[in-house]
Amino acid sequence: MKVLVAVKRVVDYNVKVRPKADGSDVDIANVKMSINPFCEIAVEEAVRLKEKGVASEIVVVSMGPKQCQEQIRTALALGADRGIQVETDAELQPLAVAKCLKAIVEKEAPQLVILGKQSIDGDNNQTGQMLAALTGMGQGTFASEVNVEGESVKVTREIDGGLQTVELTLPAVVTTDLRLNEPRYASLPNIMKAKRKPLDVTTPEELGVDIAPRTKTLKVEPPAERQAGIKVADVAELVEKLKSEAKVI
Ligand code: AMP
């Protein structure tokens, strides 16, 4: 079974992001970039399926500027077999990504497509759902457990107050939640081997996809600075301040 995994290049989760001076976007100049954490979980799940003998090939795809080949190489070092980069310097919104993925799904015919549930930069949580809608595949989102059984996949989903298990006919789309697995680290020999694994480059134009943005970012601003707190002597003073200053009681 072929598994397609979508990995996004994002600002590393340890970086404190800052808006550009003109508030037009987040400033990513000289900032450490990494694989989106939920995509790392997607790669790990695909690799585990291969280790179990369920998956036979893992193809990893990333869309964006040339540098997203770094994230593809990382995924190859983690155990993916081959990479595809859809190269563009243009802004990519979830619908454009989903359309490019649809074109790749049509070429590659994977049985399972695994995406992260969300990219930590845009917090969109849209691409997997859009891909499922565009291709007509079933979707198992926010997966905390994935079991392929013959022609179907059982996905346990993290929902409010509990877990829900759905069964999807393959081919299907799965998006990963945090508790699905704990991704491994790439070993040095595997990082070296990954450099020789195949990586094809295509473009949205070659895929015949219109990636024009559908929404416009008006402003990006940091959260309001938190005010310093104060110490009160006793409960009476606290109640008084909540009444007269904070005016919440
Ligand atoms: P989003 O809908 O933006 O929150 O992203 C959800 C998931 O879609 C990500 O975790 C990735 O698996 C996939 N995805 C989004 N953007 C890209 C991209 N530019 N390249 C590859 N995969 C992407």
Short mmCIF file of C-alpha atoms and ligand atoms in Angstrom, two decimals:
data_model
loop_
_atom_site.label_atom_id
_atom_site.label_comp_id
_atom_site.label_asym_id
_atom_site.label_seq_id
_atom_site.Cartn_x
_atom_site.Cartn_y
_atom_site.Cartn_z
CA MET A 1 0.00 0.00 0.00
CA LYS A 2 1.31 3.40 -0.98
CA VAL A 3 1.08 6.19 1.63
CA LEU A 4 1.32 9.87 0.77
CA VAL A 5 2.32 12.25 3.57
CA ALA A 6 2.08 16.04 3.35
CA VAL A 7 4.70 17.98 5.30
CA LYS A 8 4.75 21.72 5.73
CA ARG A 9 7.76 23.95 6.40
CA VAL A 10 6.90 26.25 9.30
CA VAL A 11 8.65 28.44 11.85
CA ASP A 12 10.09 26.10 14.50
CA TYR A 13 7.75 25.78 17.48
CA ASN A 14 10.47 27.00 19.88
CA VAL A 15 10.79 30.36 18.10
CA LYS A 16 8.95 33.36 19.49
CA VAL A 17 7.43 34.81 16.34
CA ARG A 18 7.29 38.54 15.67
CA PRO A 19 5.25 40.49 13.15
CA LYS A 20 7.00 42.52 10.47
CA ALA A 21 7.33 46.21 11.28
CA ASP A 22 4.51 47.09 8.85
CA GLY A 23 2.19 44.45 10.39
CA SER A 24 1.71 42.77 7.01
CA ASP A 25 2.82 39.29 8.08
CA VAL A 26 5.01 37.29 10.47
CA ASP A 27 8.71 38.03 10.04
CA ILE A 28 10.48 34.81 9.01
CA ALA A 29 13.82 36.36 8.02
CA ASN A 30 16.68 34.46 9.72
CA VAL A 31 14.25 32.38 11.74
CA LYS A 32 14.71 28.63 12.34
CA MET A 33 12.28 26.62 10.20
CA SER A 34 11.21 22.99 10.78
CA ILE A 35 8.64 20.40 9.79
CA ASN A 36 5.24 21.29 11.24
CA PRO A 37 4.99 19.09 14.40
CA PHE A 38 1.71 17.46 13.31
CA CYS A 39 3.32 16.55 9.97
CA GLU A 40 6.21 14.90 11.84
CA ILE A 41 3.59 12.73 13.55
CA ALA A 42 2.13 11.95 10.10
CA VAL A 43 5.56 10.82 8.82
CA GLU A 44 6.10 8.71 11.94
CA GLU A 45 2.73 7.00 11.49
CA ALA A 46 3.52 6.18 7.86
CA VAL A 47 6.93 4.80 8.86
CA ARG A 48 5.30 2.62 11.54
CA LEU A 49 2.83 1.32 8.93
CA LYS A 50 5.79 0.41 6.75
CA GLU A 51 7.58 -1.30 9.62
CA LYS A 52 4.42 -3.36 10.26
CA GLY A 53 4.42 -4.43 6.61
CA VAL A 54 1.18 -2.53 5.90
CA ALA A 55 2.72 0.27 3.80
CA SER A 56 5.05 -0.58 0.95
CA GLU A 57 6.08 2.93 -0.10
CA ILE A 58 5.98 6.34 1.59
CA VAL A 59 5.91 9.41 -0.63
CA VAL A 60 6.32 12.75 1.10
CA VAL A 61 5.15 15.98 -0.48
CA SER A 62 5.77 19.59 0.46
CA MET A 63 4.64 22.78 -1.22
CA GLY A 64 6.49 26.06 -1.03
CA PRO A 65 9.83 27.69 -1.78
CA LYS A 66 12.97 25.73 -2.66
CA GLN A 67 13.97 25.58 1.02
CA CYS A 68 11.08 23.22 1.82
CA GLN A 69 13.30 20.52 0.30
CA GLU A 70 15.04 20.60 3.71
CA GLN A 71 11.84 19.39 5.36
CA ILE A 72 11.37 16.75 2.65
CA ARG A 73 14.94 15.51 3.33
CA THR A 74 14.17 15.35 7.05
CA ALA A 75 11.11 13.22 6.30
CA LEU A 76 13.25 11.01 4.05
CA ALA A 77 15.75 10.62 6.91
CA LEU A 78 12.89 9.57 9.18
CA GLY A 79 11.98 6.75 6.80
CA ALA A 80 10.01 8.08 3.80
CA ASP A 81 11.13 6.63 0.46
CA ARG A 82 10.74 9.45 -2.00
CA GLY A 83 9.87 13.14 -2.07
CA ILE A 84 7.91 15.55 -4.24
CA GLN A 85 8.27 19.30 -3.94
CA VAL A 86 5.67 21.57 -5.48
CA GLU A 87 7.77 24.67 -5.88
CA THR A 88 6.33 28.15 -5.56
CA ASP A 89 7.30 31.36 -3.82
CA ALA A 90 3.69 32.52 -3.84
CA GLU A 91 1.52 32.53 -0.72
CA LEU A 92 -0.23 29.17 -0.37
CA GLN A 93 -3.60 28.95 1.28
CA PRO A 94 -5.24 25.65 2.33
CA LEU A 95 -7.46 25.42 -0.76
CA ALA A 96 -4.45 25.83 -3.07
CA VAL A 97 -2.51 23.18 -1.11
CA ALA A 98 -5.49 20.83 -1.20
CA LYS A 99 -5.84 21.28 -4.99
CA CYS A 100 -2.12 20.55 -5.55
CA LEU A 101 -2.41 17.48 -3.31
CA LYS A 102 -5.45 16.34 -5.30
CA ALA A 103 -3.40 16.54 -8.51
CA ILE A 104 -0.64 14.49 -6.88
CA VAL A 105 -3.14 11.97 -5.52
CA GLU A 106 -4.46 11.50 -9.07
CA LYS A 107 -0.92 10.77 -10.33
CA GLU A 108 0.34 8.68 -7.43
CA ALA A 109 -2.89 6.86 -6.46
CA PRO A 110 -1.99 6.37 -2.77
CA GLN A 111 -4.28 4.22 -0.59
CA LEU A 112 -3.78 6.50 2.38
CA VAL A 113 -2.99 10.22 2.61
CA ILE A 114 -1.78 11.40 6.01
CA LEU A 115 -1.63 15.09 6.90
CA GLY A 116 -1.20 17.00 10.11
CA LYS A 117 -4.46 18.20 11.64
CA GLN A 118 -3.16 21.75 11.62
CA SER A 119 -0.18 23.84 10.64
CA ILE A 120 1.16 25.74 13.63
CA ASP A 121 1.79 28.91 11.61
CA GLY A 122 -1.63 29.55 10.07
CA ASP A 123 -3.62 27.37 12.54
CA ASN A 124 -5.95 26.67 9.64
CA ASN A 125 -7.05 23.06 10.21
CA GLN A 126 -8.53 22.96 6.70
CA THR A 127 -6.26 21.22 4.20
CA GLY A 128 -7.05 17.57 5.02
CA GLN A 129 -10.79 18.23 5.06
CA MET A 130 -10.60 20.14 1.75
CA LEU A 131 -8.55 17.38 0.13
CA ALA A 132 -11.11 14.78 1.22
CA ALA A 133 -13.94 16.91 -0.19
CA LEU A 134 -12.15 17.57 -3.50
CA THR A 135 -11.22 13.92 -4.06
CA GLY A 136 -14.34 12.30 -2.62
CA MET A 137 -12.22 10.26 -0.18
CA GLY A 138 -13.43 9.61 3.36
CA GLN A 139 -11.74 11.56 6.15
CA GLY A 140 -10.63 10.59 9.64
CA THR A 141 -9.49 13.80 11.30
CA PHE A 142 -7.69 14.34 14.65
CA ALA A 143 -6.51 10.72 14.70
CA SER A 144 -5.12 9.28 17.92
CA GLU A 145 -5.06 5.73 16.56
CA VAL A 146 -4.92 4.37 13.02
CA ASN A 147 -5.46 0.71 12.11
CA VAL A 148 -5.50 -0.46 8.52
CA GLU A 149 -7.59 -3.60 8.14
CA GLY A 150 -7.77 -4.97 4.59
CA GLU A 151 -9.65 -2.51 2.39
CA SER A 152 -10.48 -0.11 5.20
CA VAL A 153 -8.89 1.94 7.95
CA LYS A 154 -10.22 2.43 11.48
CA VAL A 155 -9.42 5.86 12.87
CA THR A 156 -9.92 6.77 16.52
CA ARG A 157 -10.60 10.48 16.77
CA GLU A 158 -10.09 12.84 19.68
CA ILE A 159 -13.37 14.66 20.13
CA ASP A 160 -14.73 16.81 22.98
CA GLY A 161 -15.06 14.66 26.07
CA GLY A 162 -13.99 11.37 24.53
CA LEU A 163 -12.97 9.26 21.59
CA GLN A 164 -14.86 8.32 18.44
CA THR A 165 -13.82 5.49 16.11
CA VAL A 166 -14.76 5.68 12.45
CA GLU A 167 -14.18 3.17 9.67
CA LEU A 168 -13.21 4.50 6.23
CA THR A 169 -12.98 2.67 2.95
CA LEU A 170 -9.55 3.07 1.36
CA PRO A 171 -8.31 5.27 -0.22
CA ALA A 172 -8.81 7.71 2.63
CA VAL A 173 -7.49 10.89 4.23
CA VAL A 174 -6.27 10.89 7.83
CA THR A 175 -5.13 13.89 9.84
CA THR A 176 -2.99 13.45 12.91
CA ASP A 177 -3.52 14.61 16.49
CA LEU A 178 -0.78 14.97 19.11
CA ARG A 179 -1.32 11.66 20.86
CA LEU A 180 -1.13 9.45 17.74
CA ASN A 181 2.56 8.70 18.31
CA GLU A 182 5.86 10.13 19.44
CA PRO A 183 8.07 10.82 16.43
CA ARG A 184 11.57 9.37 16.38
CA TYR A 185 14.76 11.33 15.77
CA ALA A 186 16.61 10.84 12.50
CA SER A 187 19.92 9.00 12.95
CA LEU A 188 23.07 10.37 11.31
CA PRO A 189 23.39 7.40 8.89
CA ASN A 190 19.75 7.90 7.87
CA ILE A 191 20.33 11.63 7.32
CA MET A 192 23.23 10.70 5.01
CA LYS A 193 21.13 8.06 3.20
CA ALA A 194 18.28 10.55 2.76
CA LYS A 195 20.49 12.72 0.57
CA ARG A 196 20.46 10.00 -2.08
CA LYS A 197 16.72 9.31 -2.02
CA PRO A 198 14.75 10.59 -5.05
CA LEU A 199 13.17 14.04 -4.83
CA ASP A 200 11.11 15.29 -7.78
CA VAL A 201 10.25 18.93 -8.26
CA THR A 202 7.09 20.14 -9.95
CA THR A 203 5.09 23.38 -9.90
CA PRO A 204 1.42 24.30 -9.43
CA GLU A 205 1.37 25.31 -13.14
CA GLU A 206 2.61 21.85 -14.19
CA LEU A 207 -0.09 20.33 -11.99
CA GLY A 208 -2.64 22.63 -13.63
CA VAL A 209 -3.64 24.20 -10.32
CA ASP A 210 -4.77 27.79 -9.75
CA ILE A 211 -3.22 28.79 -6.41
CA ALA A 212 -4.58 32.34 -6.30
CA PRO A 213 -5.33 33.32 -2.68
CA ARG A 214 -9.00 33.49 -1.71
CA THR A 215 -8.50 35.49 1.47
CA LYS A 216 -6.36 38.52 2.26
CA THR A 217 -4.47 39.10 5.49
CA LEU A 218 -5.29 42.60 6.67
CA LYS A 219 -3.10 42.82 9.73
CA VAL A 220 -0.80 40.74 11.93
CA GLU A 221 -0.14 41.96 15.46
CA PRO A 222 1.35 40.48 18.63
CA PRO A 223 -0.91 39.69 21.59
CA ALA A 224 -1.44 42.58 24.00
CA GLU A 225 1.28 42.88 26.64
CA ARG A 226 0.15 41.43 29.95
CA GLN A 227 -0.16 44.02 32.72
CA ALA A 228 1.94 43.48 35.83
CA GLY A 229 0.00 42.00 38.76
CA ILE A 230 -0.30 43.42 42.28
CA LYS A 231 -0.21 41.84 45.73
CA VAL A 232 -3.11 42.40 48.10
CA ALA A 233 -2.94 42.14 51.88
CA ASP A 234 -6.10 40.12 52.45
CA VAL A 235 -9.36 38.88 50.98
CA ALA A 236 -11.19 42.07 51.93
CA GLU A 237 -8.78 44.17 49.88
CA LEU A 238 -9.05 41.70 46.97
CA VAL A 239 -12.86 41.95 46.99
CA GLU A 240 -12.67 45.73 47.22
CA LYS A 241 -10.30 45.94 44.23
CA LEU A 242 -12.38 43.49 42.18
CA LYS A 243 -15.37 45.77 42.86
CA SER A 244 -13.89 49.23 42.50
CA GLU A 245 -10.93 48.77 40.08
CA ALA A 246 -11.50 45.66 37.98
CA LYS A 247 -15.28 46.16 38.22
CA VAL A 248 -15.91 42.45 37.75
CA ILE A 249 -18.10 41.93 40.80
P1 AMP B 1 -3.60 23.56 7.64
O1 AMP B 1 -4.89 23.25 6.99
O2 AMP B 1 -2.86 24.71 7.01
O3 AMP B 1 -3.73 23.75 9.14
O4 AMP B 1 -2.62 22.32 7.43
C1 AMP B 1 -2.97 20.99 7.76
C2 AMP B 1 -1.99 20.04 7.13
O5 AMP B 1 -2.02 20.19 5.70
C3 AMP B 1 -0.53 20.21 7.49
O6 AMP B 1 -0.20 19.60 8.74
C4 AMP B 1 0.14 19.48 6.32
O7 AMP B 1 0.08 18.09 6.47
C5 AMP B 1 -0.74 19.91 5.15
N1 AMP B 1 -0.19 21.13 4.51
C6 AMP B 1 -0.60 22.41 4.67
N2 AMP B 1 0.17 23.26 3.95
C7 AMP B 1 1.11 22.48 3.33
C8 AMP B 1 2.21 22.75 2.45
N3 AMP B 1 2.51 23.97 2.04
N4 AMP B 1 2.94 21.69 2.02
C9 AMP B 1 2.64 20.43 2.42
N5 AMP B 1 1.64 20.12 3.24
C10 AMP B 1 0.87 21.13 3.69
#
